[in-house]
Tab-separated table of C-alpha atoms and ligand atoms in Angstrom:
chain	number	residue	atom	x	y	z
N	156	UNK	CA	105.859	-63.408	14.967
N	157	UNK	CA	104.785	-64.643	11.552
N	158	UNK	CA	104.567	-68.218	10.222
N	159	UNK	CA	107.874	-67.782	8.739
N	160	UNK	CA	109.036	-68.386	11.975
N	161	UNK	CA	107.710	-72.225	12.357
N	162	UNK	CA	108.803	-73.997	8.999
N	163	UNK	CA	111.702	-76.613	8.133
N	164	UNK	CA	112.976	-75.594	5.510
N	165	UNK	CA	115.562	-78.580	4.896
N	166	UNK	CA	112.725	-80.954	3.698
N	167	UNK	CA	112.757	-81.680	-0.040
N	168	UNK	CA	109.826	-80.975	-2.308
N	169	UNK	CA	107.917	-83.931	-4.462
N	170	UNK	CA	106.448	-83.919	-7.788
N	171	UNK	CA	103.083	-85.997	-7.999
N	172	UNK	CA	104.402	-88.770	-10.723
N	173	UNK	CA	107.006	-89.646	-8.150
N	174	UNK	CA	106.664	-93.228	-7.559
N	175	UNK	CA	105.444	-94.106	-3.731
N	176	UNK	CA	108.672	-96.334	-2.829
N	177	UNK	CA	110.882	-93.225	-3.848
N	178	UNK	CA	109.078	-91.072	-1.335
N	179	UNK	CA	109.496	-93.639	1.340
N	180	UNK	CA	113.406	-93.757	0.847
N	181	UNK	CA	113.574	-90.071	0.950
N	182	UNK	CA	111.087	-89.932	4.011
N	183	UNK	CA	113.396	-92.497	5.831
N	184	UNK	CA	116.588	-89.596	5.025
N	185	UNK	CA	114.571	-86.674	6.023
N	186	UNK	CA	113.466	-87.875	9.567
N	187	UNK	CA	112.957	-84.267	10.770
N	188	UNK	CA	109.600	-83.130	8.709
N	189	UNK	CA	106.067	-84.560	9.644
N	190	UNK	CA	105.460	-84.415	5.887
N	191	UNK	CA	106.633	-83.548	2.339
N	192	UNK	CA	105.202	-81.176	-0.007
N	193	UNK	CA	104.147	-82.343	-3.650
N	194	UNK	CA	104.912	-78.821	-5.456
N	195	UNK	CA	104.290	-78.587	-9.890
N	196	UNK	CA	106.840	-77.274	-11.956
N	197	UNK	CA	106.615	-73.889	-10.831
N	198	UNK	CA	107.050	-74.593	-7.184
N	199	UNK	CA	103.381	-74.494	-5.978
N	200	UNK	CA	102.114	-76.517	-3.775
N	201	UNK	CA	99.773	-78.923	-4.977
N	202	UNK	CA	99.389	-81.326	-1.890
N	203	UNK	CA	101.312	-83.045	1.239
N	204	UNK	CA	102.595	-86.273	1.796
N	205	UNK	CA	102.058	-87.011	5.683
N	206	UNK	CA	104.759	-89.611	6.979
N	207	UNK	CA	101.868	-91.076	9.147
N	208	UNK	CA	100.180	-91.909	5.551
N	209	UNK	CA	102.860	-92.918	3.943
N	210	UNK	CA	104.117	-95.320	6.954
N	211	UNK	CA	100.387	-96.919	7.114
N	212	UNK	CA	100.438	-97.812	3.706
N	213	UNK	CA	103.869	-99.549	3.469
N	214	UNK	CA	103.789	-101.591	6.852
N	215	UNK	CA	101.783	-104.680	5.444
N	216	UNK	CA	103.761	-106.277	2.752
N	217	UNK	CA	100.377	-106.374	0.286
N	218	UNK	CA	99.586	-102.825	0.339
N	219	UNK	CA	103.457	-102.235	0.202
N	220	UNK	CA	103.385	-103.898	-2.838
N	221	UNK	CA	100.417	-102.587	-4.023
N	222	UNK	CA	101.813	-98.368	-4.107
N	223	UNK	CA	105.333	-99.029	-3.939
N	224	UNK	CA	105.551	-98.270	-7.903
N	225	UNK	CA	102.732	-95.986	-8.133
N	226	UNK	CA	102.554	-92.318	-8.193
N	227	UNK	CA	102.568	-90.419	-4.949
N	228	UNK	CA	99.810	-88.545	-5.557
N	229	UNK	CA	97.333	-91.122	-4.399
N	230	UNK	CA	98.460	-90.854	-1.166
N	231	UNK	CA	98.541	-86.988	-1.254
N	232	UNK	CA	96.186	-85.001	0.946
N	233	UNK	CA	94.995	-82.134	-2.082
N	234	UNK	CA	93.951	-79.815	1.062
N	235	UNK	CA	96.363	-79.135	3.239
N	236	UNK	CA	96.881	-75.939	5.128
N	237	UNK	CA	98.426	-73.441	3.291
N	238	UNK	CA	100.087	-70.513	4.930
N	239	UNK	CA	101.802	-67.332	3.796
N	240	UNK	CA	104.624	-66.635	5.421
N	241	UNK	CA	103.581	-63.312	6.688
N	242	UNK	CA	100.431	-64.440	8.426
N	243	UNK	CA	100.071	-64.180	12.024
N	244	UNK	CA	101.157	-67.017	14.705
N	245	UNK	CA	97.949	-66.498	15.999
N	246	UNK	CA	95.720	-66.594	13.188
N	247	UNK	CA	97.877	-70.005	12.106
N	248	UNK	CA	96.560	-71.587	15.274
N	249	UNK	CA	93.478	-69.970	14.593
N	250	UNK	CA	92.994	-72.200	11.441
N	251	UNK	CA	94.568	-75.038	12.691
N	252	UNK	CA	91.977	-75.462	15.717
N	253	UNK	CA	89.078	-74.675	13.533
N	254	UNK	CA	89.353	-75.754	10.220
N	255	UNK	CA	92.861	-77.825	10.353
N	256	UNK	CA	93.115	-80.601	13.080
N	257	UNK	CA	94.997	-82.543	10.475
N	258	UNK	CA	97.637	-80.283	10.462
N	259	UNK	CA	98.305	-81.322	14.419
N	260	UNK	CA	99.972	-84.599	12.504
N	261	UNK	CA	100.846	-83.188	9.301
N	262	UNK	CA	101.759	-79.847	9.816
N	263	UNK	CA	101.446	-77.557	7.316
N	264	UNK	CA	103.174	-75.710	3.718
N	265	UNK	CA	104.457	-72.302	4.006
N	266	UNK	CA	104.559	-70.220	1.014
N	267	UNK	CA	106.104	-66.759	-0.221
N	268	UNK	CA	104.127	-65.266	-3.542
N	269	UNK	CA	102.102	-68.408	-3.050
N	270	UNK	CA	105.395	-70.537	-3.850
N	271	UNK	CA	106.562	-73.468	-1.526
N	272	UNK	CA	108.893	-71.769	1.391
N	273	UNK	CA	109.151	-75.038	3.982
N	274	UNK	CA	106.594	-77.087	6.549
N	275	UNK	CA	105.349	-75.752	9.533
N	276	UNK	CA	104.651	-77.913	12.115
N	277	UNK	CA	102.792	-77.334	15.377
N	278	UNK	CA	105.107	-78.126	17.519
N	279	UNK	CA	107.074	-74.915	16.083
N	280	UNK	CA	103.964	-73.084	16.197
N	281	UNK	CA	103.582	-73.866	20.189
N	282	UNK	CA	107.588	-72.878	20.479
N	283	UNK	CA	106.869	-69.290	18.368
N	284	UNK	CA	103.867	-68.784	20.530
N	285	UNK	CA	105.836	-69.491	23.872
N	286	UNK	CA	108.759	-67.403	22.641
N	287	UNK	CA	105.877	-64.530	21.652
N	288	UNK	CA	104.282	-65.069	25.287
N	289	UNK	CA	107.514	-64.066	26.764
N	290	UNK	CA	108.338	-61.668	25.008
N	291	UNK	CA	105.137	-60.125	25.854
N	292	UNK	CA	105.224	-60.960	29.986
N	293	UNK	CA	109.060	-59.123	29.688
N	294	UNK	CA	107.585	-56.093	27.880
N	295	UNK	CA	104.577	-55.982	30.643
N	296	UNK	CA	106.869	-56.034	33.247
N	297	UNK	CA	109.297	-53.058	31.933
N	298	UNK	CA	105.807	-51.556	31.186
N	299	UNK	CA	104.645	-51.935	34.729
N	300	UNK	CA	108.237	-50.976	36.540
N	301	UNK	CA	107.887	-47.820	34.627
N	302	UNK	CA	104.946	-46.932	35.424
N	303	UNK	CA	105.583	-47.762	39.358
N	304	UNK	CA	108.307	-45.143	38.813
N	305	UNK	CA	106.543	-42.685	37.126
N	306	UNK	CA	103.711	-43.442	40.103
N	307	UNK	CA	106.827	-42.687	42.472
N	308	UNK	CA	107.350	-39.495	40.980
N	309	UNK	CA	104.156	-38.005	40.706
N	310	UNK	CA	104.124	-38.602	44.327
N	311	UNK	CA	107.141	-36.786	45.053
N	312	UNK	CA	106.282	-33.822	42.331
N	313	UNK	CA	102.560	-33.989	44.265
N	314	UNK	CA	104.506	-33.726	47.761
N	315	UNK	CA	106.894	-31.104	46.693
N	316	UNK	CA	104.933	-29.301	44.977
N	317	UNK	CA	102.413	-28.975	47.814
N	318	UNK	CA	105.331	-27.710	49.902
N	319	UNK	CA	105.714	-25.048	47.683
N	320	UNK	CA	102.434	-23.960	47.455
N	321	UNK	CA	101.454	-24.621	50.875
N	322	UNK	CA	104.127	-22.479	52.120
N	323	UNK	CA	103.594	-18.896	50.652
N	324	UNK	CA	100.133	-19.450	50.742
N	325	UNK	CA	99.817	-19.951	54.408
N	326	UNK	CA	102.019	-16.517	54.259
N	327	UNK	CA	99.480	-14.538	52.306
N	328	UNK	CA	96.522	-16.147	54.617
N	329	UNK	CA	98.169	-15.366	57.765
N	330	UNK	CA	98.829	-11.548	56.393
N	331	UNK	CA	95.221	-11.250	54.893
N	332	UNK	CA	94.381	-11.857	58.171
N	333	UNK	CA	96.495	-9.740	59.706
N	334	UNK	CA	95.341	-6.736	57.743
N	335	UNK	CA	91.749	-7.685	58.298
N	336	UNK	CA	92.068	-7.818	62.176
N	337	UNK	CA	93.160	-4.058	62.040
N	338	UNK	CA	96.284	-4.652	63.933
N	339	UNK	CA	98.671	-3.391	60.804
N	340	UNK	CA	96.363	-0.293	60.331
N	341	UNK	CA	93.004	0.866	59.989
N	342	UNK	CA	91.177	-1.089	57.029
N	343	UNK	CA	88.455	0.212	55.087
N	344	UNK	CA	85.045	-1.329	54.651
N	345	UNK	CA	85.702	-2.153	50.586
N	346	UNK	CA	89.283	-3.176	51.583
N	347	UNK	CA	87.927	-5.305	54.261
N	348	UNK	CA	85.781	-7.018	51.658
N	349	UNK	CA	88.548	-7.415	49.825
N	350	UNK	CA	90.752	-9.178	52.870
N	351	UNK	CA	87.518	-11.489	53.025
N	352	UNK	CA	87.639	-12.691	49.236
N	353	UNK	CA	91.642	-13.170	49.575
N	354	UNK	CA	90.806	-14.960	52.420
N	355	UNK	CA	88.022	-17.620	50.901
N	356	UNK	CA	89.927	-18.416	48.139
N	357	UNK	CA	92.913	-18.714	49.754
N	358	UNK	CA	91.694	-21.362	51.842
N	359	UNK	CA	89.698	-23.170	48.820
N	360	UNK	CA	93.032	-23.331	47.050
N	361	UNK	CA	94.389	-24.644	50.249
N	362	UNK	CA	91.978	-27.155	50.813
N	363	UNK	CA	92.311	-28.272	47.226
N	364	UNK	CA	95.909	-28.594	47.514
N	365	UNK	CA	95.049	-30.642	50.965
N	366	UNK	CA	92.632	-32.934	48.920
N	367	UNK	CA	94.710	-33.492	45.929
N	368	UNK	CA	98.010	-34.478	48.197
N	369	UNK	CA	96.033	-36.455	49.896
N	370	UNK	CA	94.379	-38.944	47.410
N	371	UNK	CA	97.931	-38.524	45.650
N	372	UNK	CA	99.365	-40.762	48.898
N	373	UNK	CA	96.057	-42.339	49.421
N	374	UNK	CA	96.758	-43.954	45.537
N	375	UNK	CA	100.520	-45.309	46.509
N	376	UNK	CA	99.320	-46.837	50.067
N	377	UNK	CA	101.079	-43.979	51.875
N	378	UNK	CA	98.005	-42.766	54.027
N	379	UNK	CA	97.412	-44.329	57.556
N	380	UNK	CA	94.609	-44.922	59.351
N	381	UNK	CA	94.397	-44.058	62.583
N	382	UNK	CA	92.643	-46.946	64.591
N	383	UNK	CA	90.877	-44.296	67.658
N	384	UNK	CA	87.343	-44.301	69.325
N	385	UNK	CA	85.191	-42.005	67.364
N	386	UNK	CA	82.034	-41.008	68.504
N	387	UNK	CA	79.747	-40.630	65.099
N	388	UNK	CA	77.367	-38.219	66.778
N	389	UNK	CA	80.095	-35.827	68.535
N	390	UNK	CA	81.748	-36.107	64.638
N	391	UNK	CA	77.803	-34.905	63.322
N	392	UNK	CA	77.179	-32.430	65.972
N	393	UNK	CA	80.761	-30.774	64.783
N	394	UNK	CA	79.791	-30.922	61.274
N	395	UNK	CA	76.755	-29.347	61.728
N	396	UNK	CA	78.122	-26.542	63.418
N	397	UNK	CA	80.716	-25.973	60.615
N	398	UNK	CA	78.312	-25.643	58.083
N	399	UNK	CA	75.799	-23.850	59.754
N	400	UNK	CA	77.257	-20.275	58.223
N	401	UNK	CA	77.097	-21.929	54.724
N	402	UNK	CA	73.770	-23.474	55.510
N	403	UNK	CA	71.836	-20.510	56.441
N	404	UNK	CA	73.906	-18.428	53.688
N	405	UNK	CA	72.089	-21.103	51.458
N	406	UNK	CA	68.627	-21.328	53.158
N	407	UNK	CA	68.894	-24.972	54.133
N	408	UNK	CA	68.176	-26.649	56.981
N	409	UNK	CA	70.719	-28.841	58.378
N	410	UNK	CA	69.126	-31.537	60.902
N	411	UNK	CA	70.647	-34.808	62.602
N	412	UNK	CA	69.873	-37.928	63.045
N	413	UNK	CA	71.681	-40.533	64.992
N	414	UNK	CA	69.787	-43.609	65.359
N	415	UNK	CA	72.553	-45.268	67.297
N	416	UNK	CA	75.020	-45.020	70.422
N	417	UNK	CA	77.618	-47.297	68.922
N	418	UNK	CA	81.437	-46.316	68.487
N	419	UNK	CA	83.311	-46.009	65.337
N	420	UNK	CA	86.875	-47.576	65.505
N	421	UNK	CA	88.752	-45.583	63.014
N	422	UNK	CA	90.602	-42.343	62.249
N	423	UNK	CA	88.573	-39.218	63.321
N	424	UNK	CA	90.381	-36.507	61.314
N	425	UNK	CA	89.011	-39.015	58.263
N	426	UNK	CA	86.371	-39.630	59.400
N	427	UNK	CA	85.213	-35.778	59.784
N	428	UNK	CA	86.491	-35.438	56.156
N	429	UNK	CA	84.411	-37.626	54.637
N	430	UNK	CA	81.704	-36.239	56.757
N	431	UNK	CA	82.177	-32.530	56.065
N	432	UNK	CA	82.760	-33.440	51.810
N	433	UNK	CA	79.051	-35.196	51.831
N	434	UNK	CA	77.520	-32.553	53.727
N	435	UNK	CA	78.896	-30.001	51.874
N	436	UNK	CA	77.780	-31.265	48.432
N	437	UNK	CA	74.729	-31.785	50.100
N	438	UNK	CA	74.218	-28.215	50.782
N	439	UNK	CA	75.859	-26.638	47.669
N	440	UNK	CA	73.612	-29.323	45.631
N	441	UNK	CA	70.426	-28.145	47.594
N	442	UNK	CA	68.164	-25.326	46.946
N	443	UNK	CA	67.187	-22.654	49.089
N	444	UNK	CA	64.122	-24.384	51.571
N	445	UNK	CA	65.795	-27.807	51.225
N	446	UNK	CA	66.418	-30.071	53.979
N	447	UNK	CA	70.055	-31.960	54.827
N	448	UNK	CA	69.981	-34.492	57.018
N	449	UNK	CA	73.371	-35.999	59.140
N	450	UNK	CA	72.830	-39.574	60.596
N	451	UNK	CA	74.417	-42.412	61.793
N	452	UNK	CA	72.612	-45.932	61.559
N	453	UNK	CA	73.828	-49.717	62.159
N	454	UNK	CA	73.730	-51.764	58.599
N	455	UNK	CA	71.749	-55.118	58.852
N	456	UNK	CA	75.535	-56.639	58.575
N	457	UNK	CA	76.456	-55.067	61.802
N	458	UNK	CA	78.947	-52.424	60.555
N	459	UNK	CA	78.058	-49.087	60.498
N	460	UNK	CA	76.823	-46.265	58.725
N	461	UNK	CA	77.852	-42.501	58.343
N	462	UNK	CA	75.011	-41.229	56.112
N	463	UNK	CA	73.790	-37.675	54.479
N	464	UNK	CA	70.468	-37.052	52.667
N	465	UNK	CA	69.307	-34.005	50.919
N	466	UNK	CA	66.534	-33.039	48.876
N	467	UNK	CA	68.266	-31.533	46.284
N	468	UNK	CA	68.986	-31.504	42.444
N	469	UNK	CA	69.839	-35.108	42.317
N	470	UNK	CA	72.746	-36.982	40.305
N	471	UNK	CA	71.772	-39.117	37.111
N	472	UNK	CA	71.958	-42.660	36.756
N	473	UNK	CA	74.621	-41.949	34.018
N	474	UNK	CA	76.535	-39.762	36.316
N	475	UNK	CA	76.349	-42.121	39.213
N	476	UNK	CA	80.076	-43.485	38.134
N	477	UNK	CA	81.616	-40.678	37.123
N	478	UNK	CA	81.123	-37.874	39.792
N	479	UNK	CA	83.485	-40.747	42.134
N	480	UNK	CA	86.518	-40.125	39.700
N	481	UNK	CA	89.197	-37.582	40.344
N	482	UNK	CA	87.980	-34.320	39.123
N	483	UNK	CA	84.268	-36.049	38.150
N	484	UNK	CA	81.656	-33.326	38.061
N	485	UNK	CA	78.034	-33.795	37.453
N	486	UNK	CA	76.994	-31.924	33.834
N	487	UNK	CA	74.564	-29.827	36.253
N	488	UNK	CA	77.035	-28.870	38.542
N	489	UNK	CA	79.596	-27.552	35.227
N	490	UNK	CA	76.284	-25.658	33.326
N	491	UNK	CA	75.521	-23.940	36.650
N	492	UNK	CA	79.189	-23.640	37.260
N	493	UNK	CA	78.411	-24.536	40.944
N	494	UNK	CA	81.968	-23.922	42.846
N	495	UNK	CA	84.469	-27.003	43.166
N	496	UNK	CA	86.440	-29.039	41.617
N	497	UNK	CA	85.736	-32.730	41.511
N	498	UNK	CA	87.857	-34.129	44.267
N	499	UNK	CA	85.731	-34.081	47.234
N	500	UNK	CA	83.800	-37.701	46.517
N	501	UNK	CA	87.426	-39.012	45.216
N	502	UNK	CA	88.717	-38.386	48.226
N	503	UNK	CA	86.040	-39.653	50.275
N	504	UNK	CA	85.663	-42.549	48.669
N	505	UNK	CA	89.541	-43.412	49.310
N	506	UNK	CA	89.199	-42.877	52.666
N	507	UNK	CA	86.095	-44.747	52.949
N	508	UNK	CA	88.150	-47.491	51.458
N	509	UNK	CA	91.181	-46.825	53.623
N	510	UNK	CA	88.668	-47.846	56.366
N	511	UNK	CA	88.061	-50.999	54.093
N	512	UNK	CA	84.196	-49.889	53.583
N	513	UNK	CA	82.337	-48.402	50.808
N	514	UNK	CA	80.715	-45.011	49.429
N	515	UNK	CA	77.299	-45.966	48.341
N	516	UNK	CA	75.438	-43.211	46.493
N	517	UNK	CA	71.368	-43.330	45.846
N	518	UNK	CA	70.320	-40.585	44.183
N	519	UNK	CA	67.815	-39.190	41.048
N	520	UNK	CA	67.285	-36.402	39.501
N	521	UNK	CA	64.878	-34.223	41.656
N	522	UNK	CA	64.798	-36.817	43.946
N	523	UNK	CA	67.723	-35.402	46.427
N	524	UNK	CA	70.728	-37.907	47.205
N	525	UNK	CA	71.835	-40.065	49.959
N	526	UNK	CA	75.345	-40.321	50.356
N	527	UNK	CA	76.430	-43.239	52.765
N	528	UNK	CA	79.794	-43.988	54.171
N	529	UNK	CA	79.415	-48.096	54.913
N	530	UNK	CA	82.118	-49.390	57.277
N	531	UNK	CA	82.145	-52.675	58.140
N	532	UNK	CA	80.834	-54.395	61.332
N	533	UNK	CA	84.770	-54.621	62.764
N	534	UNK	CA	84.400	-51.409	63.080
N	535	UNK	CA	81.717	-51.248	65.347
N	536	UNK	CA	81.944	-50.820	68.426
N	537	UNK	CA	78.888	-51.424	70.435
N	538	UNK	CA	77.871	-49.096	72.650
N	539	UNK	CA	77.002	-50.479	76.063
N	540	UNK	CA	73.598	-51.447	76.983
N	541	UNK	CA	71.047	-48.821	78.151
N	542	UNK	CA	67.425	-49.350	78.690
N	543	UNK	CA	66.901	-45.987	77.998
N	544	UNK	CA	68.154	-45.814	74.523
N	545	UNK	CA	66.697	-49.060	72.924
N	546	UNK	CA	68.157	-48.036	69.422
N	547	UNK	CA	71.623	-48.687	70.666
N	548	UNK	CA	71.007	-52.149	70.481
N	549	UNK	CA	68.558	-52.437	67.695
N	550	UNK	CA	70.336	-52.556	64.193
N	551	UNK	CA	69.263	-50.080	61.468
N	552	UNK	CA	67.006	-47.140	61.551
N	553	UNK	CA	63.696	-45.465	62.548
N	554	UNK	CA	63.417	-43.723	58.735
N	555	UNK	CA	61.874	-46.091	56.788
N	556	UNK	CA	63.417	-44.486	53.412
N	557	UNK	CA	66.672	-45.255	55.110
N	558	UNK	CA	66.479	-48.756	56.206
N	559	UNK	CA	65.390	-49.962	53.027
N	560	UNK	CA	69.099	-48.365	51.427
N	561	UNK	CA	70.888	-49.684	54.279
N	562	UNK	CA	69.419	-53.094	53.639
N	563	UNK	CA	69.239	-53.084	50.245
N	564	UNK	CA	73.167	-51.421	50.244
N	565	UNK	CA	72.129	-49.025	47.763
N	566	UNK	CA	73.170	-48.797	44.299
N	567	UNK	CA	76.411	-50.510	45.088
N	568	UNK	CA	78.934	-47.304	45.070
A	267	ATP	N1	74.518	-34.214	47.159
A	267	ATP	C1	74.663	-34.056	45.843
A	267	ATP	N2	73.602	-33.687	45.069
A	267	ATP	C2	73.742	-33.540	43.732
A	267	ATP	N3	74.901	-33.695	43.067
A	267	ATP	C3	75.986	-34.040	43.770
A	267	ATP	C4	75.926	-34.246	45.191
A	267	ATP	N4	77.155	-34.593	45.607
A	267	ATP	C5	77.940	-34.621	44.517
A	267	ATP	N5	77.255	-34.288	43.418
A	267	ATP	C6	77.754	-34.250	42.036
A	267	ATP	O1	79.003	-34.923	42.029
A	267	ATP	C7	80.031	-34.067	41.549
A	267	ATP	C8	81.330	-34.427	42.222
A	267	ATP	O2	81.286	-34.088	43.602
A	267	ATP	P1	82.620	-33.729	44.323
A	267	ATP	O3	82.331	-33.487	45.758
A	267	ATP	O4	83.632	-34.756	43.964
A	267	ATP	O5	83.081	-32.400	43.584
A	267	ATP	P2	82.625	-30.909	43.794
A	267	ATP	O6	81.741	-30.780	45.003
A	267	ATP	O7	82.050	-30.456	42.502
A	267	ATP	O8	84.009	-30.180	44.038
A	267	ATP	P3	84.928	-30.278	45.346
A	267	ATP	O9	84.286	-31.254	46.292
A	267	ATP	O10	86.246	-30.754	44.859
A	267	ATP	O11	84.957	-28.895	45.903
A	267	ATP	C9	79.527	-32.678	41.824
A	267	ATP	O12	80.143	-31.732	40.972
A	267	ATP	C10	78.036	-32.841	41.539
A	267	ATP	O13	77.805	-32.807	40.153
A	268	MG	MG1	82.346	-31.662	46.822
C-alpha cells in the first residue's frame, strides 16, 4: 500500500496572498481535512495551513482582527511533510515518527510529479496500515494451511512409499537368504560373497527407509512413546553385543559403564535406537585401537543419562549444528566418504525429544566425542536401595571427564 492510499482529496488548495479570514470560511466548509495546502501557480506545494493554527489565531477577537485581512502565508508551516504518492505506508510512518510529529495534527501533502494530489492524514495512515496488517495475517494463514497440507502429504507419499519399498525388498532379503543358506542349491564361495553384499545393503537401504519414515511421523506428532520399564544397562549390554562384529571388524574396543541401578521410564525399542545410532557413529568415527565407551549416569537434575564416548576423529565446533539436521554430515565424514547418510543423529535427536529430553554433543577435533541422551528426572526411576551398590543412590558418575559434562550439560545440543 502506497501513500496514495491515505489522502483526501476533496480539500481545496490555497494560494499564499489569500487573505486569512477567506481561509477560515473555507476551513469552516471543508470540516473533513486537518489542513489545507498553499500550492503556486503551477500546483506545487509551497506550505500547509493546519486548522489547529488557523483556529488559535482567530479565537481572541484581537488577534482575529489582527490576520483576518492578511495573507495566509503567515500562518503557513513552509515544511510540511511532503509525500509522493508512490512511497511506502511504512516508510510514511517512518518519517512521520522521526522527523514529522507535526504531521500527527496536520497531516501531510501528497504529490504526483511533485504536484499537489490531496492530504494525508494519520489517521488514514493507521487505517492503510491495519488494512495492510490483514491482509498480511490472511496471506500467512493460506501460507501456513498449505503448507500443513503439503506436510500431510509428504507424510502419506513418505508412508506409501515406504510400503512400496519395504515390500519387495524384504522379498529380495528373504531370497538372498535363502540362496545363501544352501537350501535352493549348492552356492559357490564367490556367489556366496555375493549373497553377503546383497544382503548388507539390502538391510542398509532398509534401515534407511526405517529411519527416514520414522522422523517423517516423528515431524507431524505421529510417533508414540511407549511409557515401559527399561533397564539402561540390559539396553547397553544388548548394544554391545550387536556391535561387537563391527567393533572388532574395526579394531575398537567397546567397554561399559553403568554408574547407576536406576530405571528408565520410556519406550525401549527407542530407546535401543538412539543407543545403537551413537554407538555406531562412535565406532565408524573411531580408528582402529580406539576405545568406545557405553554408560549410563544420573544428571545433577535427577534425570538421567544414556551416554557414548569415543576417542575418535572428533566433530568441529562449526559442525556441531549441522551434523543434527536431516541428512547433516560432518565434511570429514563426506572427504573420507565414511558410509551413511545423515539421518542417524536426526533421528535420535527426535526421539530424544519424543522423550521430552535432549541430545547434547561435546566433541573436538582429535579429541573423540561424547554423545549424551539427557532425559529428564520424571523419567527416573530410582532403583531401590542397596548397600551394596552405593552408586544407585549417589547422583552422577565415577569418571571425572564425565561428571563435569553432565553438570555442566555440555555444549547445549
Ligand atoms: N562419534 C562421532 N565422531 C565423529 N563424528 C561424528 C560422530 N557421530 C557423528 N559424527 C558426524 O556427524 C555426522 C552425522 O551423523 P549421523 O549419524 O547423522 O549420520 P551418518 O552416521 O553419517 O549416517 P547414518 O547414521 O544415516 O548412517 C556424521 O556423518 C559425522 O560427520
Ligand atoms: Mg550415524
Amino acid at each position: 500500500m502506497t501513500a496514495k492510499s491515505t489522502i483526501n482529496r476533496d480539500l481545496p488548495t490555497l494560494t499564499a496572498d489569500m487573505r486569512c479570514g477567506q481561509v477560515f470560511e473555507l476551513m469552516r466548509m471543508y470540516e473533513s481535512g486537518p489542513a489545507l495546502a498553499v500550492v503556486d501557480d503551477r500546483d506545487r506545494p509551497v506550505g500547509l495551513i493546519a486548522r489547529h493554527t488557523l483556529l488559535q489565531a482567530f479565537a481572541h477577537p484581537v488577534t482575529y482582527a489582527l490576520y483576518e485581512n492578511r495573507p495566509v502565508r503567515l500562518l503557513m508551516n513552509r515544511a510540511p511533510l511532503t509525500v509522493d504518492a508512490e512511497e511506502t505506508i511504512d516508510r510514511v510512518s517512518e518519517w512521520i515518527a522521526n522527523e514529522h510529529p507535526d504531521a500527527v495534527d496536520e497531516g501531510f501533502i501528497v504529490t504526483a510529479d511533485r504536484r499537489y494530489l490531496g492530504i494525508g492524514t494519520v489517521l488514514q495512515v493507521l487505517d492503510s496500515s491495519v488494512a495492510r496488517a490483514r491482509q498480511q495475517i490472511a496471506e500467512l494463514e493460506s501460507a501456513r494451511v498449505a503448507a500443513e497440507h503439503a506436510n500431510l502429504a509428504k507424510s502419506a507419499f513418505l508412508a506409501n512409499m515406504s510400503h512400496e519399498l519395504r515390500t519387495p525388498l524384504n522379498a529380495v532379503l528373504g531370497f538372498t537368504d535363502l540362496l545363501a543358506s544352501g537350501m535352493a542349491g549348492t552356492v559357490t564361495e564367490r556367489q556366496g560373497e555375493y549373497l553377503r553384499d546383497i544382503q548388507t545393503s539390502g538391510r542398509r537401504l532398509l534401515d534407511l527407509i526405517n529411519d527416514l519414515l520414522d522422523l517423517s511421523r516423528a515431524e507431524s506428532g505421529q510417533l508414540d512413546v511407549a511409557d515401559a520399564r527399561v533397564d539402561p544397562a540390559r539396553l547397553i549390554a544388548e548394544v554391545q553385543r550387536m556391535l561387537a562384529p563391527r567393533a572388532h571388524a574395526a579394531g575398537v574396543e567397546v567397554l561399559s559403564q553403568p554408574d547407576t541401578r536406576d530405571q528408565i521410564r520410556g519406550d525401549e525399542r527407542k530407546l535401543l535406537q538412539v543407543l545403537v545410532n551413537l554407538a555406531t557413529n562412535a565406532v565408524k568415527f573411531t580408528p582402529q585401537g580406539g576405545v568406545v565407551t557405553l554408560g549410563v549416569s544420573r544428571t545433577a537434575d535427577g534425570g538421567t543419562a544414556l551416554w557414548v564416548r569415543d576417542t575418535g576423529v572428533g566433530i568441529p565446533e562449526s559442525e556441531l549444528d549441522s551434523v543434527l539436521a536431516p541428512f547433516g554430515r560432518g565434511h570429514d565424514a563426506m572427504v573420507r566418504q565414511i558410509e551413511g547418510s545423515g539421518i542417524g543423529l536426526a533421528l535420535t535427536r527426535v526421539l530424544v525429544e519424543l522423550h521430552g529430553g535432549s541430545l547434547v554433543l561435546d566433541s573436538a577435533p582429535g579429541q573423540g566425542t561424547t554423545a549424551q541422551a539427557r532425559l529428564p528426572s520424571g523419567r527416573t526411576l530410582p532403583a531401590d536401595l542397596d548397600p551394596a551398590t552405593p552408586e544407585a543412590r549417589q547422583p552422577g558418575t565415577s569418571d571425572p571427564d564425565l561428571r563435569d559434562a553432565l553438570s555442566a550439560g555440555g555444549c547445549g545440543r
